[in-house]
Amino acid sequence: MAFALWLVALVLLPWWLGLPLLLGIVAVLLVGAERLQPFNATLRLALRWGLPGVVLAFKRWLGDDALAWTIAAVAALAAFTLLAGLEAWLDRGLRREAARAPGANAPMPEWPEMALAPLRVGGIVELLPAQWLTLDESADSVLDDGRGCCLRYRRERGFAGYVFDDGTRIEAPPGRLSISPGGRWLALEAKPGVLLWDRDLRQPHRLRRCHLCGWHDESPWLQGSDAGMPLPLRDALRRERVG
């Protein structure tokens, strides 16, 4: 609904005002600032919905004769070709990952081989449900971190967040949290979505369109708002990036 309103707004605006807005979005996507990574999917959707709006505004400015329709059609074709090129450029990393994946370059078997091959059944993924807990700022409010140490919530000058006994500090507001069975992952509810902290790599993952549904092999599995099948973190991050 929000993107439909964005399209209508760009149709009503003069095209020379709407076009700089879209060019600004393109610049942000190309720069790829780290702090803007969680918003990439939203920016790309805004670009996809906004481009038809600017084209229609351009057509409205040209008029209603045959020449205006022809110029608008050519402009739309050029604009959507550039958009497709931009999308391909932004997704270049995903293609490299797919190319490096095991078996990516293996030849596809012929149909007779596929028909005669024995049926292979994949392993069953049994998710351990996430246990959501809370911490407050009191000194006696502690949780087992899954590795024999403790997790606390501290608020001090210049910092408010979660602190592990090993010195790891995660700045975040108080809320519900879940720790993986082996203690590698800390999941924090961060509406919308969830914040995941990998303690081994000391790396955060912010997902705005997914929520944690459980753990498998000491890894988080997530589910989108569309209530689809749970996905491992790698697939959920890919889905988050491409929108």
Tab-separated table of C-alpha atoms in Angstrom, residues 67-169:
chain	number	residue	atom	x	y	z
A	67	LEU	CA	4.278	11.849	-30.550
A	68	ALA	CA	3.980	12.186	-26.761
A	69	TRP	CA	2.997	8.526	-26.454
A	70	THR	CA	5.940	7.489	-28.652
A	71	ILE	CA	8.482	9.518	-26.686
A	72	ALA	CA	7.084	8.225	-23.373
A	73	ALA	CA	7.249	4.626	-24.599
A	74	VAL	CA	10.885	5.022	-25.682
A	75	ALA	CA	11.742	6.670	-22.352
A	76	ALA	CA	10.040	3.832	-20.457
A	77	LEU	CA	11.940	1.203	-22.447
A	78	ALA	CA	15.265	2.908	-21.781
A	79	ALA	CA	14.473	3.417	-18.092
A	80	PHE	CA	13.467	-0.185	-17.463
A	81	THR	CA	16.515	-1.438	-19.375
A	82	LEU	CA	18.728	0.630	-17.081
A	83	LEU	CA	16.808	-0.667	-14.064
A	84	ALA	CA	17.395	-4.263	-15.154
A	85	GLY	CA	21.101	-3.511	-15.519
A	86	LEU	CA	21.188	-1.953	-12.056
A	87	GLU	CA	19.437	-4.989	-10.543
A	88	ALA	CA	21.942	-7.305	-12.217
A	89	TRP	CA	24.846	-5.222	-10.887
A	90	LEU	CA	23.484	-5.217	-7.336
A	91	ASP	CA	22.975	-8.998	-7.419
A	92	ARG	CA	26.436	-9.783	-8.787
A	93	GLY	CA	27.576	-11.044	-5.385
A	94	LEU	CA	24.745	-13.575	-5.234
A	95	ARG	CA	25.733	-14.966	-8.632
A	96	ARG	CA	29.353	-15.314	-7.518
A	97	GLU	CA	28.229	-17.217	-4.425
A	98	ALA	CA	26.097	-19.514	-6.548
A	99	ALA	CA	29.009	-20.116	-8.915
A	100	ARG	CA	31.315	-20.996	-6.006
A	101	ALA	CA	28.782	-23.350	-4.433
A	102	PRO	CA	29.731	-27.058	-4.525
A	103	GLY	CA	28.409	-28.695	-7.653
A	104	ALA	CA	27.484	-25.424	-9.322
A	105	ASN	CA	29.458	-26.294	-12.466
A	106	ALA	CA	28.605	-29.963	-12.497
A	107	PRO	CA	26.916	-31.074	-15.741
A	108	MET	CA	23.214	-31.794	-15.502
A	109	PRO	CA	22.363	-35.476	-15.945
A	110	GLU	CA	20.434	-36.542	-19.033
A	111	TRP	CA	16.777	-37.456	-18.643
A	112	PRO	CA	17.290	-41.281	-18.860
A	113	GLU	CA	19.907	-41.061	-16.091
A	114	MET	CA	17.532	-39.041	-13.944
A	115	ALA	CA	14.687	-41.467	-14.516
A	116	LEU	CA	16.783	-44.538	-13.654
A	117	ALA	CA	18.633	-42.995	-10.702
A	118	PRO	CA	17.613	-44.235	-7.233
A	119	LEU	CA	15.365	-41.936	-5.258
A	120	ARG	CA	17.333	-39.891	-2.724
A	121	VAL	CA	15.511	-38.568	0.300
A	122	GLY	CA	16.962	-35.498	2.027
A	123	GLY	CA	17.560	-35.318	5.742
A	124	ILE	CA	14.774	-34.200	8.012
A	125	VAL	CA	15.322	-30.833	9.672
A	126	GLU	CA	13.938	-30.853	13.192
A	127	LEU	CA	13.888	-27.384	14.659
A	128	LEU	CA	14.345	-26.822	18.343
A	129	PRO	CA	11.832	-24.070	19.204
A	130	ALA	CA	13.310	-20.777	20.333
A	131	GLN	CA	12.904	-20.190	24.062
A	132	TRP	CA	12.288	-16.483	24.615
A	133	LEU	CA	13.544	-14.961	27.865
A	134	THR	CA	13.936	-11.483	29.333
A	135	LEU	CA	16.605	-9.651	31.313
A	136	ASP	CA	16.320	-6.480	33.339
A	137	GLU	CA	18.900	-4.116	34.773
A	138	SER	CA	18.955	-5.544	38.296
A	139	ALA	CA	22.223	-7.036	39.498
A	140	ASP	CA	20.705	-10.465	40.177
A	141	SER	CA	19.099	-10.750	36.726
A	142	VAL	CA	21.406	-13.087	34.790
A	143	LEU	CA	21.000	-15.834	32.218
A	144	ASP	CA	23.102	-18.857	31.317
A	145	ASP	CA	24.804	-18.060	28.008
A	146	GLY	CA	24.923	-21.712	26.923
A	147	ARG	CA	28.690	-21.908	27.415
A	148	GLY	CA	28.916	-22.021	31.163
A	149	CYS	CA	29.014	-18.273	31.679
A	150	CYS	CA	26.435	-15.548	32.213
A	151	LEU	CA	24.641	-12.878	30.246
A	152	ARG	CA	23.563	-9.609	31.868
A	153	TYR	CA	21.888	-6.391	30.843
A	154	ARG	CA	23.763	-3.241	31.824
A	155	ARG	CA	23.016	0.435	31.523
A	156	GLU	CA	25.916	2.794	32.122
A	157	ARG	CA	27.190	6.057	30.741
A	158	GLY	CA	27.555	5.725	26.989
A	159	PHE	CA	26.262	2.158	26.831
A	160	ALA	CA	23.049	0.222	27.341
A	161	GLY	CA	22.888	-3.392	26.239
A	162	TYR	CA	23.814	-7.000	26.831
A	163	VAL	CA	27.166	-8.073	28.265
A	164	PHE	CA	28.682	-11.569	28.260
A	165	ASP	CA	31.290	-12.693	30.762
A	166	ASP	CA	33.866	-12.901	27.941
A	167	GLY	CA	33.545	-9.145	27.447
A	168	THR	CA	31.282	-9.180	24.398
A	169	ARG	CA	28.975	-6.160	24.507
